PDB file of C-alpha atoms in Angstrom:
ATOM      1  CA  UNK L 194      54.084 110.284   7.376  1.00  0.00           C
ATOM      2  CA  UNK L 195      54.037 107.049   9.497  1.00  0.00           C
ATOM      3  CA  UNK L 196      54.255 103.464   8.018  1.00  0.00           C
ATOM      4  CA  UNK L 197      52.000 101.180   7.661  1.00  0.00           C
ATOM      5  CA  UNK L 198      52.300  98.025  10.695  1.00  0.00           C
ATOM      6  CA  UNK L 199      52.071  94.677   9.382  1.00  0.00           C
ATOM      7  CA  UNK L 200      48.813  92.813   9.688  1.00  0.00           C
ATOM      8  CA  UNK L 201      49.054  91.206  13.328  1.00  0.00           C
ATOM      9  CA  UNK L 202      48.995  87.897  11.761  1.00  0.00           C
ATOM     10  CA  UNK L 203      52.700  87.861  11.223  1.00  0.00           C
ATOM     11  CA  UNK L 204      53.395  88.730  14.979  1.00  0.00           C
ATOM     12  CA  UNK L 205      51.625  85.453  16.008  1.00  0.00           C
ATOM     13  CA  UNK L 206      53.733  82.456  16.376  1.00  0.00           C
ATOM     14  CA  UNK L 207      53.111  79.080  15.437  1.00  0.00           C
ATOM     15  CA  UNK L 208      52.626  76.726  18.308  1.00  0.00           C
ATOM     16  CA  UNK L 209      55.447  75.077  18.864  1.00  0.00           C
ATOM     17  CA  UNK L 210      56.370  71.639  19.501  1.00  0.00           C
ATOM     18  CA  UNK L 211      55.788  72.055  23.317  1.00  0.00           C
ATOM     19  CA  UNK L 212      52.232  73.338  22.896  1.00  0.00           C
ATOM     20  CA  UNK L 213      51.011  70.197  21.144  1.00  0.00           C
ATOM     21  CA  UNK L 214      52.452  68.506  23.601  1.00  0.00           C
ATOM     22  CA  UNK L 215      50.828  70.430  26.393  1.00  0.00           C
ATOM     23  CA  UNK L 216      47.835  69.921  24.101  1.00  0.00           C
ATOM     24  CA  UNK L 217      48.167  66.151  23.816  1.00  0.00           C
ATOM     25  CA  UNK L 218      48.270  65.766  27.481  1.00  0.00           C
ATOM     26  CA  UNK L 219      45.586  67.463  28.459  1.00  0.00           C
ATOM     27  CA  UNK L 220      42.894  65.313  25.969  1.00  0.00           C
ATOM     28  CA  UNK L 221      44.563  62.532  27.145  1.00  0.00           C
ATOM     29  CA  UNK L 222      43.860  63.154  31.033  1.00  0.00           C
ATOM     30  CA  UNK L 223      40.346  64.316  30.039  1.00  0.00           C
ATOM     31  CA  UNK L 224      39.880  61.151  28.341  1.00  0.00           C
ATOM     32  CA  UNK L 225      41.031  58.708  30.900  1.00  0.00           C
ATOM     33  CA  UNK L 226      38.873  60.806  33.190  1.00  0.00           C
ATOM     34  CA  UNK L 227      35.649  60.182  31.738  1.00  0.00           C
ATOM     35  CA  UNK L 228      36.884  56.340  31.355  1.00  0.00           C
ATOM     36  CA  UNK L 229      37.500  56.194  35.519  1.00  0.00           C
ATOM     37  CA  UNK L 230      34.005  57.735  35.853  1.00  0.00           C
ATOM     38  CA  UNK L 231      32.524  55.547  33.331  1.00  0.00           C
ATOM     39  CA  UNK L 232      33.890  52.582  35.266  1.00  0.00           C
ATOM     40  CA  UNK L 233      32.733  53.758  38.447  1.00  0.00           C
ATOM     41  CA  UNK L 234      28.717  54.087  36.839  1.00  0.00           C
ATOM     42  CA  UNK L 235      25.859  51.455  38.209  1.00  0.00           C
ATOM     43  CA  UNK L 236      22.512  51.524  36.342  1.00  0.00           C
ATOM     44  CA  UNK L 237      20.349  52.431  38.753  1.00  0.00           C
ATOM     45  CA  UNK L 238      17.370  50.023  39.503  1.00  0.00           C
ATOM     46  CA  UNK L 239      13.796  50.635  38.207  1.00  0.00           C
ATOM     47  CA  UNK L 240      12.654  52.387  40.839  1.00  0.00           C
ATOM     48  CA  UNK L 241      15.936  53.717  42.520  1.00  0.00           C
ATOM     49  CA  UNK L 242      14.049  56.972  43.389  1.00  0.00           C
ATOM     50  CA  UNK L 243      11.871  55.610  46.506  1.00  0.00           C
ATOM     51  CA  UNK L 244      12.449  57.831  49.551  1.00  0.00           C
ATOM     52  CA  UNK L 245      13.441  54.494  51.392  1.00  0.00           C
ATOM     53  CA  UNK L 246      16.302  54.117  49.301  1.00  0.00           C
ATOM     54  CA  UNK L 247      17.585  56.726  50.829  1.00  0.00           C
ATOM     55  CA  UNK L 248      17.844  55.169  54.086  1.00  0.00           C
ATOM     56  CA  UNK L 249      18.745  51.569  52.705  1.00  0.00           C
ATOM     57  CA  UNK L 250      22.002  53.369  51.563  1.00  0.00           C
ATOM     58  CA  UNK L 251      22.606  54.973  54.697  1.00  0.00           C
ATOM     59  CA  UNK L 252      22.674  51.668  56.361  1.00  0.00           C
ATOM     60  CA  UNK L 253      24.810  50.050  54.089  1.00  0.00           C
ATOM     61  CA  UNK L 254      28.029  49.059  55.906  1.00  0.00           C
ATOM     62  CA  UNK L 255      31.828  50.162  54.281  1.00  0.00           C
ATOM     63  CA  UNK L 256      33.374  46.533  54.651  1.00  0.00           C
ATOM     64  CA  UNK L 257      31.464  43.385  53.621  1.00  0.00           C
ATOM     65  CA  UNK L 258      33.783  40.163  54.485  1.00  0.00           C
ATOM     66  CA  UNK L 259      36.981  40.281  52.393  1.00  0.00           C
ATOM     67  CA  UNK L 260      35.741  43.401  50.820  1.00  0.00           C
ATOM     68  CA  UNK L 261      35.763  47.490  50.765  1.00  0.00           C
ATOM     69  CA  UNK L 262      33.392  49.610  50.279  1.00  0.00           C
ATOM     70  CA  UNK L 263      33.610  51.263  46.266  1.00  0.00           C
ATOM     71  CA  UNK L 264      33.295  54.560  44.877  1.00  0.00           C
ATOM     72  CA  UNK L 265      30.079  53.828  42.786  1.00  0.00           C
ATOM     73  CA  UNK L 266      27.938  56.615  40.625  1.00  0.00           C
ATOM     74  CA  UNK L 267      24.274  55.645  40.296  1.00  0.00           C
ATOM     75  CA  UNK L 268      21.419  56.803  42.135  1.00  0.00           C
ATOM     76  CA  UNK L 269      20.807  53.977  45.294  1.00  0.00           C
ATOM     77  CA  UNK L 270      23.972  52.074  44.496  1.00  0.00           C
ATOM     78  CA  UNK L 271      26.722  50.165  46.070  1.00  0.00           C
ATOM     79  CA  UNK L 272      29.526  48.176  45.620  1.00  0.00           C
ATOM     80  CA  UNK L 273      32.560  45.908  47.235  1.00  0.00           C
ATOM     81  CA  UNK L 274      35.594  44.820  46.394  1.00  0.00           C
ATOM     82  CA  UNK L 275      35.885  46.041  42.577  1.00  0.00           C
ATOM     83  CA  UNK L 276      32.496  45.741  41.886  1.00  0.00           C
ATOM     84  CA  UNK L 277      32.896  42.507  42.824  1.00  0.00           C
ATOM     85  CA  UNK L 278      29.677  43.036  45.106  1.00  0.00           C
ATOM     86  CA  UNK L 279      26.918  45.198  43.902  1.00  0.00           C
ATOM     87  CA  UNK L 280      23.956  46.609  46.002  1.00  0.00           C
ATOM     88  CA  UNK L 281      20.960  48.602  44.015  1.00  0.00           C
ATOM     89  CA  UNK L 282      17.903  49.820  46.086  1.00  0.00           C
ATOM     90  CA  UNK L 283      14.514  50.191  44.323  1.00  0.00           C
ATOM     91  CA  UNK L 284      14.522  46.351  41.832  1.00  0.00           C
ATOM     92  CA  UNK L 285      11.458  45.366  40.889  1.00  0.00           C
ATOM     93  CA  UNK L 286       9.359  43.626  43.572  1.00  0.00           C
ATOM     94  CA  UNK L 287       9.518  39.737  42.980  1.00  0.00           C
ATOM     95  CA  UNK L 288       6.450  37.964  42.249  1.00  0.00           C
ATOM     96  CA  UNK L 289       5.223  34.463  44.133  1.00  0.00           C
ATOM     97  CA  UNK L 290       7.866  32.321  42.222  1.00  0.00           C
ATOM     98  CA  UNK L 291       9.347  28.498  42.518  1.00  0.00           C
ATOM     99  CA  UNK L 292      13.062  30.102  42.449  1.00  0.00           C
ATOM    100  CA  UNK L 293      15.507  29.176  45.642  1.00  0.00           C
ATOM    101  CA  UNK L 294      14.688  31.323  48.619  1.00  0.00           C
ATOM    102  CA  UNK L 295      16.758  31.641  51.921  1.00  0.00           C
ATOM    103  CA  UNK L 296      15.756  33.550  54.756  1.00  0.00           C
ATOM    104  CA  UNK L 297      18.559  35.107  56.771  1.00  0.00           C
ATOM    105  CA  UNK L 298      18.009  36.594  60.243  1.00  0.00           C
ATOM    106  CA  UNK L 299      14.590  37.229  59.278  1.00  0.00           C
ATOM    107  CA  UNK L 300      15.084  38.476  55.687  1.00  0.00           C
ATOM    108  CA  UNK L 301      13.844  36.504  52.557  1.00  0.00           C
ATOM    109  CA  UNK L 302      16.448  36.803  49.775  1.00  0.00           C
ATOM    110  CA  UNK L 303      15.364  34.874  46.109  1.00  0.00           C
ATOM    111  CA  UNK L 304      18.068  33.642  43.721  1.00  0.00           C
ATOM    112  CA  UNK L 305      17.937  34.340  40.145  1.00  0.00           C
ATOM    113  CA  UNK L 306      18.698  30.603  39.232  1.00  0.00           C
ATOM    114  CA  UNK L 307      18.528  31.302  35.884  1.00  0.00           C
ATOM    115  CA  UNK L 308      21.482  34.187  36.058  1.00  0.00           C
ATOM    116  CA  UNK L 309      23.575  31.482  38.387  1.00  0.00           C
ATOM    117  CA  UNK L 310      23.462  28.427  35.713  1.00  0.00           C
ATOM    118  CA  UNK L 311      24.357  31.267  32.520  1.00  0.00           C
ATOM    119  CA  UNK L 312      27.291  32.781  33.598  1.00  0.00           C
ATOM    120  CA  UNK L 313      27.851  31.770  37.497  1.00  0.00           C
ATOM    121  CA  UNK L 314      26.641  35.114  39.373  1.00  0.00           C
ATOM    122  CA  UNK L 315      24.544  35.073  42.416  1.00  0.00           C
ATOM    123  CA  UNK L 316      21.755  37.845  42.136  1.00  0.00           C
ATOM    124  CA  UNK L 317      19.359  37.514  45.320  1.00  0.00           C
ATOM    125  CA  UNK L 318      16.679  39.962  45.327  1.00  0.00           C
ATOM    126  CA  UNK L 319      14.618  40.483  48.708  1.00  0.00           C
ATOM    127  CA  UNK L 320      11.240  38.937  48.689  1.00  0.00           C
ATOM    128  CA  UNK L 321       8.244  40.792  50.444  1.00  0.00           C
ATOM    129  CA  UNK L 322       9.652  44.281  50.662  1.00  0.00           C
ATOM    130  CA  UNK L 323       9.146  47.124  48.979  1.00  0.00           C
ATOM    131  CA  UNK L 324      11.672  48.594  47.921  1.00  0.00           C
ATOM    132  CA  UNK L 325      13.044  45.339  46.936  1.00  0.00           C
ATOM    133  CA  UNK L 326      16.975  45.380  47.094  1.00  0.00           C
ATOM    134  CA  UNK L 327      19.224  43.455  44.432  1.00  0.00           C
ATOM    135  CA  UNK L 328      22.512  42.003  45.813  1.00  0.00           C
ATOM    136  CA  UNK L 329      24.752  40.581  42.771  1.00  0.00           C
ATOM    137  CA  UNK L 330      28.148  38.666  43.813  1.00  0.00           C
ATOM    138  CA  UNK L 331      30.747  37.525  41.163  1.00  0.00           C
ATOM    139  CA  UNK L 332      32.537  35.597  44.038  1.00  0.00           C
ATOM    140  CA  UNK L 333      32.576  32.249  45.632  1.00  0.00           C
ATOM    141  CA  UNK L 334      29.234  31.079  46.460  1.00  0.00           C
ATOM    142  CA  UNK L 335      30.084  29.740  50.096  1.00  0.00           C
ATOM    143  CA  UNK L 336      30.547  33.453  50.682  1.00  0.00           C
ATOM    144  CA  UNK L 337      27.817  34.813  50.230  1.00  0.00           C
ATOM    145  CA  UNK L 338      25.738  33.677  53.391  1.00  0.00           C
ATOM    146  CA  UNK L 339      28.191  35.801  55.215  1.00  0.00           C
ATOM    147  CA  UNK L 340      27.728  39.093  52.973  1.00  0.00           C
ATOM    148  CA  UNK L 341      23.923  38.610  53.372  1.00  0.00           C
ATOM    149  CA  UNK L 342      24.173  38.543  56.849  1.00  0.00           C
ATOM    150  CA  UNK L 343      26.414  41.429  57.260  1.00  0.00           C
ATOM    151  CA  UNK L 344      23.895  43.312  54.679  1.00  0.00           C
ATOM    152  CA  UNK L 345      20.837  42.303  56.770  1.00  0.00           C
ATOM    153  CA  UNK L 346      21.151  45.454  58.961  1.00  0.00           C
ATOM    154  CA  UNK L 347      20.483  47.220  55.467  1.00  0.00           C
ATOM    155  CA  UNK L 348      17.242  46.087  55.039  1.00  0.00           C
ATOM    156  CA  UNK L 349      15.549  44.405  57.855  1.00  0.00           C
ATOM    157  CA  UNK L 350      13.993  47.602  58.705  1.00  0.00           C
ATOM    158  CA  UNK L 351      11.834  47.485  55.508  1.00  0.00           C
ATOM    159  CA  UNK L 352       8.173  45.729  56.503  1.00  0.00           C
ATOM    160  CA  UNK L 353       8.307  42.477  55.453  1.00  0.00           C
ATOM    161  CA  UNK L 354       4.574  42.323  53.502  1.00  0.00           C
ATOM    162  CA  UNK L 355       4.974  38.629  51.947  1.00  0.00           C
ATOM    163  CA  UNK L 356       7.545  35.699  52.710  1.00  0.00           C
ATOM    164  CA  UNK L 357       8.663  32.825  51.426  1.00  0.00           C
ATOM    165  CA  UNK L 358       7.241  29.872  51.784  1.00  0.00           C
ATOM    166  CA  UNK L 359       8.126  26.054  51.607  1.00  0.00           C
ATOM    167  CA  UNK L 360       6.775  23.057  49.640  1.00  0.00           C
ATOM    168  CA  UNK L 361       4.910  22.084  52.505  1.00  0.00           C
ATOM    169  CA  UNK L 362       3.397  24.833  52.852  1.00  0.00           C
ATOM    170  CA  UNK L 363       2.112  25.520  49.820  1.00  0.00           C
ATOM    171  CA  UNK L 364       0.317  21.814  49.737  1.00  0.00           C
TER     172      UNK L 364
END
């Protein structure tokens, strides 16, 4: 006659002190994981899914002056120095509007006065192309004539349908 084996439960150890620790570490990289990949997310603009967006991004250069190129996730994004620079493809296309508009080497950009009086960013927005490309700087304003130009290459390709006009022309 054989004897009965104890119920497998009392073979089992507890986990010890080690395995919580194990444990613990593991949430914790998983955690600050998603947080690095969170921090890395653009929202995309409305209409981030036009072909030509495609091509914009492909264009976009890897140093802007006094900044690198970012890892950014978002579909037709970009960004410099932090996200101190942020480049989405596809905005909505700008209406005829009395905003500040400066044309550089050929390409209209508009500022979003409104944004720059609130809190002090520059968002320019190209005027008369389509897609329409957002460009939002948290830096110095005297710098961002420079970015523009070295950003021009990105988008002067676009056909230019509509462009700014003056006072004096519009009298």
């Amino acid at each position: 006659m054989q004897a009965a084996s104890p119920p497998a439960s009392r073979w089992r150890k507890k986990p010890g002190l080690g395995a919580w620790i194990a444990l613990a570490v593991v949430v914790a990289a998983v955690v600050v994981g998603l947080l690095v990949v969170d921090s890395h997310r653009i929202s995309a603009a409305p209409h981030a899914g036009d072909p030509k967006c495609e091509k914009v991004l492909s264009r976009v250069p890897d140093d802007i002056p006094g900044m690198s190129r970012d890892w950014a996730i978002g579909d037709a994004v970009a960004s410099w120095g932090g996200r101190a620079a942020v480049l989405r493809c596809g905005a909505e296309e700008l209406p005829p509007n009395v905003n500040l508009c400066v044309t550089v080497d050929g390409v209209d950009w508009v500022l979003d006065e409104t944004r720059l009086k609130e809190d002090g960013v520059s968002v320019l927005r190209t005027y008369g192309r389509s897609p329409a490309v957002e460009f939002t700087y948290t830096g110095s304003r005297s710098e961002v004539g420079g970015i523009l130009t070295e950003l021009n290459r990105t988008v002067d390709w676009i056909p230019q349908q509509r462009q700014c006009i003056g006072l004096q022309d519009a009298l």
